[in-house]
CSV table of N, CA, C and O in Angstrom, one decimal:
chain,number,residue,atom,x,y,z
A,1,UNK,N,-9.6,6.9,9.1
A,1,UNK,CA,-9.9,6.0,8.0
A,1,UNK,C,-11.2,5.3,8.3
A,1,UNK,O,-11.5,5.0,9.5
A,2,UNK,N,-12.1,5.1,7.2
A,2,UNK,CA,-13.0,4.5,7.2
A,2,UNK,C,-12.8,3.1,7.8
A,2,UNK,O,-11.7,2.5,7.6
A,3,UNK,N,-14.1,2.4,8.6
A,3,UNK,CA,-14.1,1.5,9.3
A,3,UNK,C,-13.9,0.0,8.3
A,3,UNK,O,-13.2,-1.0,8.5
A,4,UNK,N,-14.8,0.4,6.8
A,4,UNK,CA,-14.6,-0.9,5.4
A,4,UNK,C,-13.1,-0.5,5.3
A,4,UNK,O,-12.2,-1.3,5.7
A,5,UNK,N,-12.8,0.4,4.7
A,5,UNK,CA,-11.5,0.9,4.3
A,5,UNK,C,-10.7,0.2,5.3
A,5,UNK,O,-10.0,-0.7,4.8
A,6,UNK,N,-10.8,0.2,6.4
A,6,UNK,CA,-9.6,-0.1,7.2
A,6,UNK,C,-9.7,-1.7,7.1
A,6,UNK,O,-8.8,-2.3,6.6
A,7,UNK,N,-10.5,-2.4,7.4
A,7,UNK,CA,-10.8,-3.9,7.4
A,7,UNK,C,-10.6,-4.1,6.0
A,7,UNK,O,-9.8,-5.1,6.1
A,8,UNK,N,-10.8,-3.8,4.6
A,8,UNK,CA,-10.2,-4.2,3.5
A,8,UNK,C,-9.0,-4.0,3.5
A,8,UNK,O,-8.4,-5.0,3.0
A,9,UNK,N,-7.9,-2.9,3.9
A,9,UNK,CA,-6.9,-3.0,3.7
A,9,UNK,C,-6.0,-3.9,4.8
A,9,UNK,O,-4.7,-3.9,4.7
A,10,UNK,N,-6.8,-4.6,6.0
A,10,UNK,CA,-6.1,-5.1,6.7
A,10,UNK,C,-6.2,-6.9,6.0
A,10,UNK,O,-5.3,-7.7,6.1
A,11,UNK,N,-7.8,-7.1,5.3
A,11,UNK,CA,-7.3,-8.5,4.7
A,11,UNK,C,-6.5,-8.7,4.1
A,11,UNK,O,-5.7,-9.6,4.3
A,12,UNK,N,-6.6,-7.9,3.0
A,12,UNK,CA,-6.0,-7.9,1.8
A,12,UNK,C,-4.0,-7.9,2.4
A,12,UNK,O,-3.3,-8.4,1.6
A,13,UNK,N,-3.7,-7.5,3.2
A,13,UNK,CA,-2.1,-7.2,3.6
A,13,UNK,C,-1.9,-8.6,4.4
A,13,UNK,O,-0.8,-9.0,4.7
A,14,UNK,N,-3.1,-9.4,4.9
A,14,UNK,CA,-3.3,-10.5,5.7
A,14,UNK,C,-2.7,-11.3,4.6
A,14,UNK,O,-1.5,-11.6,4.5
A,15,UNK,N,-4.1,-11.6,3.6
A,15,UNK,CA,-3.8,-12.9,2.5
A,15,UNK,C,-2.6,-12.4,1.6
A,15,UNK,O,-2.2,-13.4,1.2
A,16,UNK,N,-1.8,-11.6,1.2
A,16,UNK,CA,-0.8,-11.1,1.0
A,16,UNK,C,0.3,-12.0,1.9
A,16,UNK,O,0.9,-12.9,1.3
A,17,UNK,N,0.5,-11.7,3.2
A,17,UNK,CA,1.6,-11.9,3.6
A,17,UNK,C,1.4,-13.3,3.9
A,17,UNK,O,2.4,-14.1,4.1
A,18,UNK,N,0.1,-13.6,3.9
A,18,UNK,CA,-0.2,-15.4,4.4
A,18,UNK,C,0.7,-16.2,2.9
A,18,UNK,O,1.5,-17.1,2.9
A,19,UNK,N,0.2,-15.5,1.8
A,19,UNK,CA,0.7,-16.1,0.7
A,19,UNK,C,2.0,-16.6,0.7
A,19,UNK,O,2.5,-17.7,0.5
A,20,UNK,N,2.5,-15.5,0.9
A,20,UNK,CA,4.7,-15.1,0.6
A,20,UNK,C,4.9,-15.8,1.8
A,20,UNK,O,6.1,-16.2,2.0
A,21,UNK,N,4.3,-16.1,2.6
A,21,UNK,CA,4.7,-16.8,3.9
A,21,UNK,C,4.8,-18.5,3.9
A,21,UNK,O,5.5,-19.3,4.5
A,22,UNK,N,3.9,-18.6,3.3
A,22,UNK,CA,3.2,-20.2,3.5
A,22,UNK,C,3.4,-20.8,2.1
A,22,UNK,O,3.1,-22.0,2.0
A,23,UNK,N,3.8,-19.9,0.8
A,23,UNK,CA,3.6,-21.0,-0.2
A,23,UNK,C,4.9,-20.5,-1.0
A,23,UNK,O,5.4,-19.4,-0.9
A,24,UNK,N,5.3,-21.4,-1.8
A,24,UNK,CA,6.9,-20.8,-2.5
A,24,UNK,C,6.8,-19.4,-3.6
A,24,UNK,O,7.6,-19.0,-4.4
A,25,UNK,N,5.3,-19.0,-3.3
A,25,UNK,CA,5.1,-17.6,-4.6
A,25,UNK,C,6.1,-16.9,-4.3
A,25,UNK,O,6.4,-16.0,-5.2
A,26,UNK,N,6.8,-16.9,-3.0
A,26,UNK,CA,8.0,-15.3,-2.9
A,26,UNK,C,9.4,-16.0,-3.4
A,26,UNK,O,10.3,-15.3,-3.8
A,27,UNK,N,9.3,-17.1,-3.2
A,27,UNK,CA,10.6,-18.2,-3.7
A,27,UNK,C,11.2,-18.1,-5.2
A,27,UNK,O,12.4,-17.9,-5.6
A,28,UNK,N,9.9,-18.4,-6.0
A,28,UNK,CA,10.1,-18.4,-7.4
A,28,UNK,C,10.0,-16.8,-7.7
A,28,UNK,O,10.7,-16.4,-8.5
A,29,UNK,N,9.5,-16.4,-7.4
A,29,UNK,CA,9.4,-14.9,-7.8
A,29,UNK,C,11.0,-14.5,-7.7
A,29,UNK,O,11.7,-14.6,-8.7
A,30,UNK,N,11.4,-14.2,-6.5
A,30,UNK,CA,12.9,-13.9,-5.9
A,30,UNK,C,13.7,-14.5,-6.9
A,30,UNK,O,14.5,-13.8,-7.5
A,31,UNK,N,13.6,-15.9,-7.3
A,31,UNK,CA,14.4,-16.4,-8.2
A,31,UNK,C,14.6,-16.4,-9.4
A,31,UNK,O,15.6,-16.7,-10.1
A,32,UNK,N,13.2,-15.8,-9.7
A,32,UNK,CA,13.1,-15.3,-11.5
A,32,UNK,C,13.7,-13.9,-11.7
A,32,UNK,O,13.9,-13.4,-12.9
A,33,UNK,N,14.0,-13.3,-10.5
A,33,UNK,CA,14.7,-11.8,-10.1
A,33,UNK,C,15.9,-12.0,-10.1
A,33,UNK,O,16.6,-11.1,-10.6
A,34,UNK,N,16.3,-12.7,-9.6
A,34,UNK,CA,18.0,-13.1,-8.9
A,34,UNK,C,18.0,-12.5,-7.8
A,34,UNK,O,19.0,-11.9,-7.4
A,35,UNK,N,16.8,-12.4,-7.1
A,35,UNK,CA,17.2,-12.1,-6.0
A,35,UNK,C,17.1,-13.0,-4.8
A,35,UNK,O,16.7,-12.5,-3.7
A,36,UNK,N,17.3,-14.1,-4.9
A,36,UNK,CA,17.5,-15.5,-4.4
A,36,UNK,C,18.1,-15.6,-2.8
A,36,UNK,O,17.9,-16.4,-1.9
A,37,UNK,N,19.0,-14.4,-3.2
A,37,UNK,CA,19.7,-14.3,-1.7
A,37,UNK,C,19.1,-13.5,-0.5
A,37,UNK,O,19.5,-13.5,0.7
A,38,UNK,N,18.3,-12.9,-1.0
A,38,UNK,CA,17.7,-12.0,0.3
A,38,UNK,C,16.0,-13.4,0.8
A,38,UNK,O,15.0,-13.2,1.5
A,39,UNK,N,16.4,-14.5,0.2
A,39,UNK,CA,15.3,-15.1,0.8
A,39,UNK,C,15.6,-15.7,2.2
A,39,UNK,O,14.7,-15.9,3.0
A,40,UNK,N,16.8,-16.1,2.6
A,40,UNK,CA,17.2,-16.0,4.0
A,40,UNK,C,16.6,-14.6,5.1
A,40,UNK,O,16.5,-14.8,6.3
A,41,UNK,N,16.2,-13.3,4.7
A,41,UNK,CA,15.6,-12.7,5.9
A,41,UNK,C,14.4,-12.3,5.4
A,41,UNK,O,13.7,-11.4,6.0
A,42,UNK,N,13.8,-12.9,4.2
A,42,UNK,CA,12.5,-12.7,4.2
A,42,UNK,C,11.6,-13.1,5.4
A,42,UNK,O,10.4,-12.7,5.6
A,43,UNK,N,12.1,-13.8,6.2
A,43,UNK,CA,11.2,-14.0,7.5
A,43,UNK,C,11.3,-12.7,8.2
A,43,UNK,O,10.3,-12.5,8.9
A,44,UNK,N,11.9,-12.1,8.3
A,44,UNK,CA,12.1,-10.9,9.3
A,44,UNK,C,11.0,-10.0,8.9
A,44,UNK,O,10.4,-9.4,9.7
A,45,UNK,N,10.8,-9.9,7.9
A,45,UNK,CA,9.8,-9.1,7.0
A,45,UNK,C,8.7,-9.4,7.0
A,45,UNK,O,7.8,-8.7,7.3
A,46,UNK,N,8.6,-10.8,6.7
A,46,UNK,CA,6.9,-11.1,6.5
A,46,UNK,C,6.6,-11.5,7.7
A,46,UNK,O,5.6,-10.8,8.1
A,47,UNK,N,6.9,-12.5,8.6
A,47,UNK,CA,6.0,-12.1,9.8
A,47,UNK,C,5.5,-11.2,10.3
A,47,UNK,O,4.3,-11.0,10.3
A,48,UNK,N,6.3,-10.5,10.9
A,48,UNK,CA,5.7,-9.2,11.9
A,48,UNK,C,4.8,-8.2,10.6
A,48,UNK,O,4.2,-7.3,10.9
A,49,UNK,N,4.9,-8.6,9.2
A,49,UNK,CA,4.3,-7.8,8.6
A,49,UNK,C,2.6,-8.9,8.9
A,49,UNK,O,1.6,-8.5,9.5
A,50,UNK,N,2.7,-9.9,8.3
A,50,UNK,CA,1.5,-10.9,8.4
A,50,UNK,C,0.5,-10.3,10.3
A,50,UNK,O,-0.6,-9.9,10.5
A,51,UNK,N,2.0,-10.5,11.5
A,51,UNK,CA,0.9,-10.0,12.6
A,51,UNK,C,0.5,-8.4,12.5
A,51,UNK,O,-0.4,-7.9,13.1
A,52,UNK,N,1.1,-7.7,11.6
A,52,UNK,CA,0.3,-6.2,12.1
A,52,UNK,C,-0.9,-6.4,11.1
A,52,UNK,O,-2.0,-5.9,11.4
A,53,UNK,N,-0.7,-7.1,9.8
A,53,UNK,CA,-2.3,-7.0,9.2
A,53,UNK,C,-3.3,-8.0,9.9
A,53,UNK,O,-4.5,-7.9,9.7
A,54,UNK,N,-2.7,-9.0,10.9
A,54,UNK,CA,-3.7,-9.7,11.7
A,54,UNK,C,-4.4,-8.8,12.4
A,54,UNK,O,-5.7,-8.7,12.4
A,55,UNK,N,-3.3,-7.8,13.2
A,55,UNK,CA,-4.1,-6.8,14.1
A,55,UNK,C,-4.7,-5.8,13.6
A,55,UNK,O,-5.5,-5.2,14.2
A,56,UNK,N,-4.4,-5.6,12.5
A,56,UNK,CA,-5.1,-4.1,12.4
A,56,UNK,C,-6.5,-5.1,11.8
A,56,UNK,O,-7.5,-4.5,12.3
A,57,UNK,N,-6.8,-6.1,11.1
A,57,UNK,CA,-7.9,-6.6,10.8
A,57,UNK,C,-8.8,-6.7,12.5
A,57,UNK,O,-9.6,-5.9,12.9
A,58,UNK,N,-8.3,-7.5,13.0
A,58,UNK,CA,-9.0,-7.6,14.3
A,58,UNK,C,-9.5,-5.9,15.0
A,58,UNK,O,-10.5,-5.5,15.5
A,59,UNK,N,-8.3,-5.3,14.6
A,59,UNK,CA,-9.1,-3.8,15.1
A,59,UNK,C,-10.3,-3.2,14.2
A,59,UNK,O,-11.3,-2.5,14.6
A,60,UNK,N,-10.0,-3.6,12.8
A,60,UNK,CA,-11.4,-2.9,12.6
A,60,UNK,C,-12.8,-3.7,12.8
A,60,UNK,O,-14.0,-3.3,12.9
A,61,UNK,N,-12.6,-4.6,12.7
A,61,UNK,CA,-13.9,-5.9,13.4
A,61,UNK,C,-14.0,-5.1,14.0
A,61,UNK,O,-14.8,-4.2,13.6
A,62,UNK,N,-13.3,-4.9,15.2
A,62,UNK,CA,-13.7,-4.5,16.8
A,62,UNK,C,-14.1,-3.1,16.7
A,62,UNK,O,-14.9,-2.8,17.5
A,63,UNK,N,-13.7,-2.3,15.8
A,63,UNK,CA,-14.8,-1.0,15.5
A,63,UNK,C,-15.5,-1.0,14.8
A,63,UNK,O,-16.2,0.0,14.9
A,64,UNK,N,-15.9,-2.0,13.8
A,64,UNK,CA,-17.4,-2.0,13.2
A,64,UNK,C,-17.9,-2.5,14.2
A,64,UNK,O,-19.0,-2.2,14.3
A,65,UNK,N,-17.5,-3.1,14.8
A,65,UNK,CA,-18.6,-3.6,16.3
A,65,UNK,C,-19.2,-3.1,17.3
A,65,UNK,O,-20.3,-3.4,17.8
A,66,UNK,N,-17.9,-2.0,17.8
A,66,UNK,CA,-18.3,-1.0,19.0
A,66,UNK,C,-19.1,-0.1,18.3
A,66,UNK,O,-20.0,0.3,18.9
A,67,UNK,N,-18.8,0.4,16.3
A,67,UNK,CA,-19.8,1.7,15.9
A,67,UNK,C,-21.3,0.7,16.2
A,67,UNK,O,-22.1,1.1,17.0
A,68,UNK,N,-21.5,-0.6,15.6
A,68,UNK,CA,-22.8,-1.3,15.3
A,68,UNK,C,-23.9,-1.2,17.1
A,68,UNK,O,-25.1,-1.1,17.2
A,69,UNK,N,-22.9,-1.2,18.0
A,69,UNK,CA,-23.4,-1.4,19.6
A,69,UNK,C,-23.7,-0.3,19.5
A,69,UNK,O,-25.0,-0.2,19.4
A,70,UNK,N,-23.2,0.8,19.4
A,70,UNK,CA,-23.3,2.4,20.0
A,70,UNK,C,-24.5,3.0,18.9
A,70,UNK,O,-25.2,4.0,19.1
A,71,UNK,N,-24.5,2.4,17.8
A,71,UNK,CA,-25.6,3.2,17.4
A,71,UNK,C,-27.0,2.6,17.4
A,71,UNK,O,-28.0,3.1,17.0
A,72,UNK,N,-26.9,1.1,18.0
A,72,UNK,CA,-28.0,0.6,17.9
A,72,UNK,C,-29.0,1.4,19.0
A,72,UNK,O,-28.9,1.9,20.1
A,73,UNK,N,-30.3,1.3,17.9
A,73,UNK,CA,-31.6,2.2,19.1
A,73,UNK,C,-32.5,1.7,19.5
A,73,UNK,O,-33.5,2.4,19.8
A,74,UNK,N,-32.3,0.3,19.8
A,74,UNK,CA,-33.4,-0.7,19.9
A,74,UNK,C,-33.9,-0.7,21.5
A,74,UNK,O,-34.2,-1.8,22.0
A,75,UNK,N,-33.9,0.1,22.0
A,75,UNK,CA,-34.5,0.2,23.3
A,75,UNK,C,-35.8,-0.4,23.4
A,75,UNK,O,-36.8,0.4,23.6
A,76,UNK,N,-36.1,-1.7,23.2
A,76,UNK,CA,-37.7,-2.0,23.7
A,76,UNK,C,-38.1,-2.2,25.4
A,76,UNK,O,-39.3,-2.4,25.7
Protein backbone atom coordinates (compact mmCIF):
# COMPACT_ATOMS: atom_id res chain seq x y z
CA UNK A 1 0.00 0.00 0.00
CA UNK A 2 0.90 3.33 -0.84
CA UNK A 3 2.65 5.32 1.81
CA UNK A 4 -0.45 8.64 1.22
CA UNK A 5 -2.92 5.74 0.87
CA UNK A 6 -1.87 4.20 4.02
CA UNK A 7 -1.64 7.56 6.21
CA UNK A 8 -5.19 8.68 4.73
CA UNK A 9 -6.73 5.67 5.50
CA UNK A 10 -5.25 5.57 8.96
CA UNK A 11 -6.71 9.35 9.77
CA UNK A 12 -9.67 9.03 8.43
CA UNK A 13 -10.47 5.51 10.76
CA UNK A 14 -8.67 7.76 13.59
CA UNK A 15 -11.25 10.85 13.35
CA UNK A 16 -13.92 8.18 12.78
CA UNK A 17 -13.43 6.32 15.80
CA UNK A 18 -12.40 9.59 17.88
CA UNK A 19 -15.94 10.74 16.93
CA UNK A 20 -18.18 7.50 18.07
CA UNK A 21 -15.95 7.53 20.96
CA UNK A 22 -15.96 11.00 22.44
CA UNK A 23 -19.25 12.54 21.29
CA UNK A 24 -22.95 11.04 21.55
CA UNK A 25 -23.01 10.67 17.27
CA UNK A 26 -22.95 6.72 17.93
CA UNK A 27 -25.61 7.26 20.82
CA UNK A 28 -28.24 8.93 18.80
CA UNK A 29 -27.52 7.11 15.76
CA UNK A 30 -27.97 3.54 17.75
CA UNK A 31 -31.06 5.08 19.03
CA UNK A 32 -32.71 6.23 15.91
CA UNK A 33 -31.97 2.33 14.97
CA UNK A 34 -33.26 0.68 18.03
CA UNK A 35 -30.26 -0.42 18.50
CA UNK A 36 -29.81 1.19 21.88
CA UNK A 37 -28.77 -1.99 23.47
CA UNK A 38 -25.64 -2.95 21.88
CA UNK A 39 -24.31 0.58 23.23
CA UNK A 40 -23.08 -1.10 26.43
CA UNK A 41 -20.14 -2.99 24.34
CA UNK A 42 -19.64 -0.41 21.92
CA UNK A 43 -16.46 0.25 23.92
CA UNK A 44 -15.02 -3.08 23.15
CA UNK A 45 -15.19 -2.01 19.57
CA UNK A 46 -14.17 1.35 19.29
CA UNK A 47 -11.28 1.47 21.29
CA UNK A 48 -8.91 -0.97 20.23
CA UNK A 49 -10.45 0.08 16.86
CA UNK A 50 -9.43 4.07 17.59
CA UNK A 51 -5.62 2.40 18.89
CA UNK A 52 -4.98 0.40 15.67
CA UNK A 53 -5.87 3.60 13.38
CA UNK A 54 -3.61 5.53 15.99
CA UNK A 55 -0.89 2.98 14.96
CA UNK A 56 -1.19 2.36 11.71
CA UNK A 57 -1.25 6.38 11.28
CA UNK A 58 2.01 6.65 13.33
CA UNK A 59 3.42 3.79 10.96
CA UNK A 60 2.91 5.45 7.94
CA UNK A 61 4.49 9.00 9.28
CA UNK A 62 7.28 6.68 10.19
CA UNK A 63 7.56 5.42 6.48
CA UNK A 64 7.14 8.55 4.78
CA UNK A 65 9.98 9.46 6.94
CA UNK A 66 12.33 6.52 6.63
CA UNK A 67 11.35 6.69 2.40
CA UNK A 68 12.09 10.84 2.74
CA UNK A 69 15.76 9.88 4.80
CA UNK A 70 16.71 7.17 2.32
CA UNK A 71 16.13 8.90 -0.67
CA UNK A 72 17.52 12.07 0.32
CA UNK A 73 20.85 12.93 -1.92
CA UNK A 74 22.11 15.80 -0.30
CA UNK A 75 25.56 14.78 0.23
CA UNK A 76 27.42 18.17 0.54
Amino acid sequence: MKDKTLLRTGIIGTVIAAVCCFTPVLVIAFGAAGLSAWLGYADYVLLPALAFFMGLTAYALYRRRRSADCCDTDSA
